[in-house]
Amino acid sequence: MHYFDYNATTPLSPAAREAWLKASDRHWFNASSLYREAGFTANALSAARERLADLLGCEAERIVFTSGATEANNALLAQLHSGQKLAYSAIEHPSVFAASCAAQRIVLPVDEHGVLCLEALQRTVQEGCTMVSVMAANNESGTLQPWREVADLCQSAGVKFHTDASQWLGKLPADGLGRCPYITGSAHKFGGPKGVGFLVLKDEDEALKWLRGGPQESGRRAGTENYPGIEAMVTALETCATPTDRSSLRDAFEQDMLAHFPELRVIGQRSARLWNTSLLVMPRHSNLKWLTRLSRRGFAISTGSACSSGKEGSSVVVQALGATPNELRRVVRLSSGWDTTAEDWQALSAAFAEVGAELDAER
Ligand code: PMP
């Protein structure tokens, strides 16, 4: 199979798999128990937390391990109450905008390339808000968001800033992310196992607790820690190459696609994007038709954001760009992995051309 849905999830990397097996064999004890072996598990868990802190450039005490990005976003944003204001970009993941249901919400616009408008953010911050949430890189279009600038703006205005870095981590260097007060990450987006992730908090957030019971994770998230999953996640991130020059493979694919389909719309083509992502509005035929025919030929692609794939017209980004319902039904997302080759991309554009001819002939 030619897999082009890495932004939805990735296969377990060999290094992560080995780390998971080793951790499960040697350190399956409950880290809270008091005998020697359990102590070794507790030490290994605390070493994994330190290693992740080093990668992110933050203090280990600020990291809370979670079941993934959805939990991290919900834990942070669901605690906001009706007297508080949350501003987030129009292209956030549903786990950001759906989690913050109690707070007053301000949706920040994006420009025609799908990048957050900093002027709008500046005005909102000046008018006063409690927290700002802007993702680091978008899951549908791959557009990089100005999180460094947002972090500076929020810091000088004394506003809390959260970034969902689920799609950035593993694809681009994590340097500097640690200076964001709140960060979300998810292992299965960069070769780690599913069901593991983290939330980085500001150290003064004593009251933020979302699973009550035992004292694990400083009492914020009770429950026996998933040490093998955590070890595999940290190993996946440590061993993940973060190439900066691979966008040429995706760019060549888009050129091929434009040659086959001159009226094709490439979202975010003129803005900085993740090297692996291409979000397209096909000139004709519904995305489900493209997806089904390509799937039969051995290509796995998506119709927009993974969490809503299967539903036509589901792209949050293309919707934010003011697309018509008809355009929304023609959105496809291609996202490659670390080992995807130029030949894989070429095979994909050739398959698109073949399917296009087939669908045109049936009209
Ligand atoms: N945020 C972003 C930006 C994502 O791409 C995803 C995965 N679609 C999530 C959050 C949810 O991640 P998880 O599966 O770890 O809950």
Short mmCIF file of C-alpha atoms and ligand atoms in Angstrom, two decimals:
data_model
loop_
_atom_site.label_atom_id
_atom_site.label_comp_id
_atom_site.label_asym_id
_atom_site.label_seq_id
_atom_site.Cartn_x
_atom_site.Cartn_y
_atom_site.Cartn_z
CA MET A 1 0.00 0.00 0.00
CA HIS A 2 1.13 3.57 -0.72
CA TYR A 3 0.29 5.33 2.53
CA PHE A 4 -0.42 9.07 2.24
CA ASP A 5 -2.24 9.71 5.51
CA TYR A 6 0.62 10.28 7.97
CA ASN A 7 -1.10 13.33 9.45
CA ALA A 8 -3.90 11.01 10.60
CA THR A 9 -1.52 8.52 12.16
CA THR A 10 1.88 6.91 11.59
CA PRO A 11 3.05 3.31 11.86
CA LEU A 12 5.10 2.50 14.96
CA SER A 13 8.77 3.22 14.22
CA PRO A 14 11.19 0.28 14.69
CA ALA A 15 13.01 2.15 17.48
CA ALA A 16 9.74 2.88 19.29
CA ARG A 17 8.61 -0.73 18.93
CA GLU A 18 11.86 -2.01 20.41
CA ALA A 19 11.67 0.51 23.26
CA TRP A 20 8.06 -0.49 23.98
CA LEU A 21 8.87 -4.21 24.08
CA LYS A 22 11.92 -3.69 26.28
CA ALA A 23 10.02 -1.43 28.67
CA SER A 24 7.10 -3.89 28.82
CA ASP A 25 9.42 -6.84 29.53
CA ARG A 26 11.65 -5.15 32.10
CA HIS A 27 9.57 -2.39 33.61
CA TRP A 28 6.02 -3.66 33.78
CA PHE A 29 5.83 -2.94 37.51
CA ASN A 30 3.62 -0.25 38.98
CA ALA A 31 5.85 2.80 39.40
CA SER A 32 4.01 3.70 42.63
CA SER A 33 4.76 0.38 44.40
CA LEU A 34 7.47 0.31 47.01
CA TYR A 35 9.69 -2.71 46.22
CA ARG A 36 12.99 -2.41 44.37
CA GLU A 37 11.74 -3.43 40.88
CA ALA A 38 8.94 -0.86 41.01
CA GLY A 39 11.55 1.72 41.95
CA PHE A 40 13.45 0.89 38.75
CA THR A 41 10.24 1.50 36.76
CA ALA A 42 9.74 4.83 38.58
CA ASN A 43 13.34 5.82 37.76
CA ALA A 44 12.95 4.87 34.10
CA LEU A 45 9.72 6.90 33.93
CA SER A 46 11.39 9.90 35.44
CA ALA A 47 14.35 9.55 33.01
CA ALA A 48 11.88 9.46 30.08
CA ARG A 49 10.26 12.68 31.39
CA GLU A 50 13.70 14.34 31.59
CA ARG A 51 14.56 13.25 28.03
CA LEU A 52 11.31 14.69 26.68
CA ALA A 53 11.93 17.92 28.61
CA ASP A 54 15.38 18.15 26.97
CA LEU A 55 13.87 17.70 23.50
CA LEU A 56 11.25 20.40 24.15
CA GLY A 57 13.52 22.73 26.10
CA CYS A 58 11.34 22.90 29.21
CA GLU A 59 11.46 21.73 32.82
CA ALA A 60 10.52 18.06 33.35
CA GLU A 61 8.08 19.01 36.17
CA ARG A 62 5.93 20.85 33.64
CA ILE A 63 5.15 17.67 31.63
CA VAL A 64 1.97 15.68 32.30
CA PHE A 65 1.65 12.46 30.29
CA THR A 66 -1.79 11.94 28.75
CA SER A 67 -3.55 9.54 26.39
CA GLY A 68 -2.91 11.85 23.44
CA ALA A 69 -3.57 15.31 22.09
CA THR A 70 -7.35 15.22 22.50
CA GLU A 71 -7.00 14.63 26.22
CA ALA A 72 -4.29 17.29 26.55
CA ASN A 73 -6.40 19.93 24.75
CA ASN A 74 -9.51 19.01 26.72
CA ALA A 75 -7.69 18.99 30.06
CA LEU A 76 -6.43 22.51 29.53
CA LEU A 77 -9.36 24.16 27.78
CA ALA A 78 -12.41 22.50 29.36
CA GLN A 79 -11.48 24.05 32.73
CA LEU A 80 -12.05 27.59 31.40
CA HIS A 81 -15.31 28.98 32.81
CA SER A 82 -17.96 31.29 31.42
CA GLY A 83 -16.29 34.42 32.80
CA GLN A 84 -13.10 33.69 30.82
CA LYS A 85 -12.27 34.40 27.19
CA LEU A 86 -10.45 31.99 24.91
CA ALA A 87 -9.19 33.15 21.51
CA TYR A 88 -8.21 30.49 18.98
CA SER A 89 -7.50 30.41 15.28
CA ALA A 90 -10.24 29.45 12.81
CA ILE A 91 -8.23 26.39 11.78
CA GLU A 92 -7.73 24.68 15.16
CA HIS A 93 -8.39 20.98 15.62
CA PRO A 94 -11.91 20.14 16.90
CA SER A 95 -10.40 19.03 20.23
CA VAL A 96 -9.54 22.70 20.82
CA PHE A 97 -12.74 24.40 19.78
CA ALA A 98 -15.09 21.70 21.11
CA ALA A 99 -13.31 21.40 24.46
CA SER A 100 -13.67 25.03 25.42
CA CYS A 101 -17.47 25.04 25.51
CA ALA A 102 -17.92 27.00 28.75
CA ALA A 103 -15.58 29.91 27.96
CA GLN A 104 -16.47 32.92 25.83
CA ARG A 105 -14.85 32.14 22.51
CA ILE A 106 -13.20 34.44 19.99
CA VAL A 107 -12.32 32.93 16.62
CA LEU A 108 -9.22 34.52 15.09
CA PRO A 109 -9.24 34.76 11.27
CA VAL A 110 -6.62 33.34 8.91
CA ASP A 111 -5.38 34.95 5.67
CA GLU A 112 -5.92 33.56 2.16
CA HIS A 113 -3.03 31.10 2.68
CA GLY A 114 -4.48 29.73 5.92
CA VAL A 115 -2.06 31.53 8.23
CA LEU A 116 -3.26 33.27 11.42
CA CYS A 117 -3.73 37.07 11.09
CA LEU A 118 -1.43 38.50 13.72
CA GLU A 119 -3.14 41.93 13.64
CA ALA A 120 -6.43 40.31 14.67
CA LEU A 121 -4.65 38.51 17.48
CA GLN A 122 -2.97 41.73 18.61
CA ARG A 123 -6.34 43.53 18.79
CA THR A 124 -7.92 40.66 20.73
CA VAL A 125 -5.07 40.50 23.20
CA GLN A 126 -5.23 44.30 23.72
CA GLU A 127 -8.99 44.13 24.31
CA GLY A 128 -8.34 41.43 26.91
CA CYS A 129 -8.59 37.65 26.94
CA THR A 130 -7.63 34.85 29.31
CA MET A 131 -5.96 32.42 26.94
CA VAL A 132 -4.91 32.11 23.31
CA SER A 133 -4.64 28.76 21.52
CA VAL A 134 -2.85 28.62 18.16
CA MET A 135 -1.54 25.38 16.70
CA ALA A 136 2.11 25.15 15.58
CA ALA A 137 1.38 23.49 12.19
CA ASN A 138 -1.98 22.74 10.67
CA ASN A 139 -3.08 19.12 10.35
CA GLU A 140 -4.91 19.59 7.03
CA SER A 141 -2.82 22.02 4.99
CA GLY A 142 0.49 21.74 6.87
CA THR A 143 0.75 25.56 7.03
CA LEU A 144 3.10 26.70 9.75
CA GLN A 145 1.55 29.15 12.16
CA PRO A 146 3.46 32.08 13.70
CA TRP A 147 3.56 30.51 17.18
CA ARG A 148 6.81 32.24 18.14
CA GLU A 149 5.31 35.67 17.46
CA VAL A 150 2.08 34.67 19.21
CA ALA A 151 4.11 33.50 22.22
CA ASP A 152 5.90 36.89 22.39
CA LEU A 153 2.69 38.88 21.98
CA CYS A 154 0.92 36.89 24.69
CA GLN A 155 3.88 37.06 27.03
CA SER A 156 4.10 40.84 26.81
CA ALA A 157 0.34 41.19 27.31
CA GLY A 158 0.30 38.74 30.24
CA VAL A 159 -2.08 36.36 28.42
CA LYS A 160 -1.74 32.56 28.67
CA PHE A 161 -0.67 30.87 25.43
CA HIS A 162 -1.27 27.28 24.36
CA THR A 163 0.05 25.64 21.21
CA ASP A 164 -1.12 22.29 19.87
CA ALA A 165 2.17 21.05 18.39
CA SER A 166 0.83 17.59 17.44
CA GLN A 167 1.71 17.99 13.76
CA TRP A 168 4.93 19.98 14.20
CA LEU A 169 6.70 17.54 16.51
CA GLY A 170 8.77 14.94 14.68
CA LYS A 171 8.50 16.78 11.39
CA LEU A 172 10.32 19.97 12.34
CA PRO A 173 12.85 20.67 15.13
CA ALA A 174 11.27 21.15 18.54
CA ASP A 175 13.78 23.86 19.58
CA GLY A 176 12.19 26.79 21.28
CA LEU A 177 8.79 25.14 21.76
CA GLY A 178 9.51 24.88 25.50
CA ARG A 179 9.15 28.62 25.87
CA CYS A 180 5.43 28.31 25.11
CA PRO A 181 3.63 28.11 28.45
CA TYR A 182 1.31 25.28 27.32
CA ILE A 183 2.12 22.64 24.68
CA THR A 184 0.19 19.62 23.40
CA GLY A 185 1.83 16.59 21.75
CA SER A 186 0.74 13.14 20.58
CA ALA A 187 3.00 10.10 20.07
CA HIS A 188 1.18 8.46 17.15
CA LYS A 189 1.84 11.48 14.92
CA PHE A 190 5.60 10.82 14.93
CA GLY A 191 6.07 7.05 15.01
CA GLY A 192 5.11 6.45 18.63
CA PRO A 193 2.24 4.27 19.85
CA LYS A 194 -1.40 5.35 19.90
CA GLY A 195 -2.92 6.39 23.21
CA VAL A 196 0.07 8.36 24.55
CA GLY A 197 0.77 12.08 24.52
CA PHE A 198 1.50 14.97 26.82
CA LEU A 199 0.52 18.42 28.00
CA VAL A 200 3.18 20.87 29.10
CA LEU A 201 1.87 23.27 31.74
CA LYS A 202 3.08 26.41 33.39
CA ASP A 203 4.59 25.46 36.73
CA GLU A 204 2.20 27.65 38.70
CA ASP A 205 -0.94 25.79 37.55
CA GLU A 206 -1.43 24.02 40.87
CA ALA A 207 -5.20 23.73 40.56
CA LEU A 208 -5.28 22.08 37.12
CA LYS A 209 -6.33 18.46 37.79
CA TRP A 210 -8.50 16.42 35.48
CA LEU A 211 -8.36 12.79 36.59
CA ARG A 212 -8.74 12.48 40.34
CA GLY A 213 -7.67 9.50 42.41
CA GLY A 214 -4.05 8.53 43.03
CA PRO A 215 -1.04 10.86 43.22
CA GLN A 216 0.36 10.11 39.75
CA GLU A 217 1.44 13.01 37.51
CA SER A 218 1.49 15.33 40.55
CA GLY A 219 -2.16 14.49 41.20
CA ARG A 220 -3.25 16.15 37.96
CA ARG A 221 -3.93 12.92 36.10
CA ALA A 222 -4.42 9.97 38.40
CA GLY A 223 -3.99 6.39 37.16
CA THR A 224 -1.09 3.98 36.74
CA GLU A 225 1.35 5.48 34.25
CA ASN A 226 1.69 3.89 30.81
CA TYR A 227 5.47 3.67 31.12
CA PRO A 228 6.08 1.44 28.03
CA GLY A 229 3.99 3.81 25.91
CA ILE A 230 5.79 6.85 27.31
CA GLU A 231 9.22 5.27 26.75
CA ALA A 232 8.25 4.40 23.16
CA MET A 233 6.95 7.94 22.56
CA VAL A 234 10.13 9.61 23.80
CA THR A 235 12.29 7.17 21.80
CA ALA A 236 10.20 7.84 18.68
CA LEU A 237 10.73 11.58 19.03
CA GLU A 238 14.46 11.20 19.77
CA THR A 239 15.01 9.00 16.73
CA CYS A 240 12.74 10.87 14.34
CA ALA A 241 14.74 12.59 11.63
CA THR A 242 13.39 16.09 11.11
CA PRO A 243 14.29 16.71 7.46
CA THR A 244 14.07 20.24 6.15
CA ASP A 245 14.72 19.55 2.47
CA ARG A 246 12.02 16.99 1.67
CA SER A 247 9.36 19.48 0.59
CA SER A 248 10.79 19.26 -2.94
CA LEU A 249 9.18 15.79 -3.29
CA ARG A 250 5.75 17.17 -2.35
CA ASP A 251 6.31 20.26 -4.55
CA ALA A 252 7.13 18.07 -7.57
CA PHE A 253 3.92 16.10 -6.92
CA GLU A 254 1.90 19.34 -6.89
CA GLN A 255 3.52 20.42 -10.17
CA ASP A 256 2.58 17.05 -11.72
CA MET A 257 -0.96 17.43 -10.40
CA LEU A 258 -1.25 20.97 -11.82
CA ALA A 259 -0.09 19.61 -15.18
CA HIS A 260 -2.82 16.92 -15.06
CA PHE A 261 -5.49 19.25 -13.59
CA PRO A 262 -4.77 22.90 -14.47
CA GLU A 263 -7.77 24.20 -12.45
CA LEU A 264 -6.55 22.47 -9.27
CA ARG A 265 -6.34 24.62 -6.13
CA VAL A 266 -3.38 23.99 -3.83
CA ILE A 267 -4.10 25.34 -0.35
CA GLY A 268 -1.27 27.25 1.32
CA GLN A 269 1.06 26.77 -1.64
CA ARG A 270 2.68 30.17 -1.12
CA SER A 271 3.16 29.89 2.62
CA ALA A 272 5.64 27.92 4.72
CA ARG A 273 4.26 24.40 5.15
CA LEU A 274 5.22 21.08 6.65
CA TRP A 275 7.34 19.20 4.11
CA ASN A 276 4.94 16.26 3.97
CA THR A 277 1.49 17.80 3.42
CA SER A 278 -0.56 18.77 0.37
CA LEU A 279 -4.17 19.96 0.65
CA LEU A 280 -5.95 20.12 -2.69
CA VAL A 281 -9.33 21.21 -3.99
CA MET A 282 -9.88 18.95 -6.99
CA PRO A 283 -11.47 20.66 -10.02
CA ARG A 284 -14.19 18.03 -10.33
CA HIS A 285 -15.66 14.87 -8.74
CA SER A 286 -16.31 14.38 -5.02
CA ASN A 287 -13.45 13.59 -2.66
CA LEU A 288 -15.10 10.31 -1.69
CA LYS A 289 -15.00 9.20 -5.32
CA TRP A 290 -11.29 10.05 -5.53
CA LEU A 291 -10.61 8.35 -2.21
CA THR A 292 -12.49 5.15 -3.08
CA ARG A 293 -10.94 4.74 -6.54
CA LEU A 294 -7.45 5.51 -5.23
CA SER A 295 -7.95 3.11 -2.34
CA ARG A 296 -8.76 0.34 -4.84
CA ARG A 297 -5.46 1.08 -6.52
CA GLY A 298 -3.59 0.80 -3.23
CA PHE A 299 -3.31 4.47 -2.22
CA ALA A 300 -4.49 5.66 1.21
CA ILE A 301 -5.49 9.32 1.21
CA SER A 302 -7.81 11.55 3.26
CA THR A 303 -10.68 13.93 2.55
CA GLY A 304 -9.58 16.69 4.91
CA SER A 305 -9.03 16.33 8.60
CA ALA A 306 -8.68 12.76 9.82
CA CYS A 307 -11.05 13.14 12.72
CA SER A 308 -13.89 13.88 10.35
CA SER A 309 -12.84 11.92 7.29
CA GLY A 310 -15.65 9.90 5.83
CA LYS A 311 -17.82 12.99 6.03
CA GLU A 312 -17.87 14.95 2.82
CA GLY A 313 -17.08 18.63 3.06
CA SER A 314 -15.27 18.27 6.37
CA SER A 315 -12.20 20.47 5.90
CA VAL A 316 -11.96 23.08 8.68
CA VAL A 317 -9.24 24.93 6.76
CA VAL A 318 -10.95 25.15 3.38
CA GLN A 319 -14.10 26.24 5.19
CA ALA A 320 -12.17 28.99 6.99
CA LEU A 321 -10.93 30.17 3.58
CA GLY A 322 -14.54 30.78 2.57
CA ALA A 323 -14.99 27.88 0.15
CA THR A 324 -18.40 26.96 -1.27
CA PRO A 325 -20.09 23.70 -0.16
CA ASN A 326 -19.33 22.34 -3.62
CA GLU A 327 -15.60 23.05 -3.24
CA LEU A 328 -15.64 21.50 0.23
CA ARG A 329 -16.83 18.24 -1.27
CA ARG A 330 -13.76 18.15 -3.50
CA VAL A 331 -11.03 18.51 -0.85
CA VAL A 332 -8.35 15.83 -0.60
CA ARG A 333 -5.37 15.72 1.77
CA LEU A 334 -2.13 13.90 1.06
CA SER A 335 0.44 13.53 3.82
CA SER A 336 3.65 11.56 3.40
CA GLY A 337 6.06 10.02 5.86
CA TRP A 338 9.77 10.04 6.56
CA ASP A 339 10.43 7.16 4.14
CA THR A 340 8.11 8.20 1.31
CA THR A 341 10.10 8.42 -1.92
CA ALA A 342 9.88 10.55 -5.09
CA GLU A 343 8.62 7.38 -6.83
CA ASP A 344 5.76 7.06 -4.32
CA TRP A 345 4.69 10.65 -5.00
CA GLN A 346 5.00 10.08 -8.78
CA ALA A 347 2.90 6.93 -8.54
CA LEU A 348 0.27 8.93 -6.67
CA SER A 349 0.02 11.70 -9.28
CA ALA A 350 -0.13 9.06 -12.05
CA ALA A 351 -2.95 7.29 -10.17
CA PHE A 352 -4.82 10.60 -9.81
CA ALA A 353 -4.53 11.13 -13.59
CA GLU A 354 -5.81 7.60 -14.25
CA VAL A 355 -8.75 7.93 -11.84
CA GLY A 356 -9.56 11.38 -13.27
CA ALA A 357 -9.81 9.94 -16.80
CA GLU A 358 -11.95 7.08 -15.50
CA LEU A 359 -14.36 9.39 -13.65
CA ASP A 360 -14.56 11.84 -16.59
CA ALA A 361 -15.44 8.98 -18.91
CA GLU A 362 -18.34 7.96 -16.64
CA ARG A 363 -19.93 11.40 -16.62
N1 PMP B 1 -4.55 18.06 17.37
C1 PMP B 1 -4.13 17.97 16.10
C2 PMP B 1 -3.52 19.16 15.43
C3 PMP B 1 -4.25 16.75 15.42
O1 PMP B 1 -3.84 16.65 14.14
C4 PMP B 1 -4.84 15.64 16.08
C5 PMP B 1 -5.02 14.32 15.36
N2 PMP B 1 -5.93 14.39 14.29
C6 PMP B 1 -5.26 15.80 17.41
C7 PMP B 1 -5.11 17.02 18.02
C8 PMP B 1 -5.87 14.66 18.19
O2 PMP B 1 -4.84 13.77 18.50
P1 PMP B 1 -5.03 12.40 19.31
O3 PMP B 1 -5.38 11.38 18.29
O4 PMP B 1 -3.70 12.15 19.94
O5 PMP B 1 -6.08 12.61 20.32
#
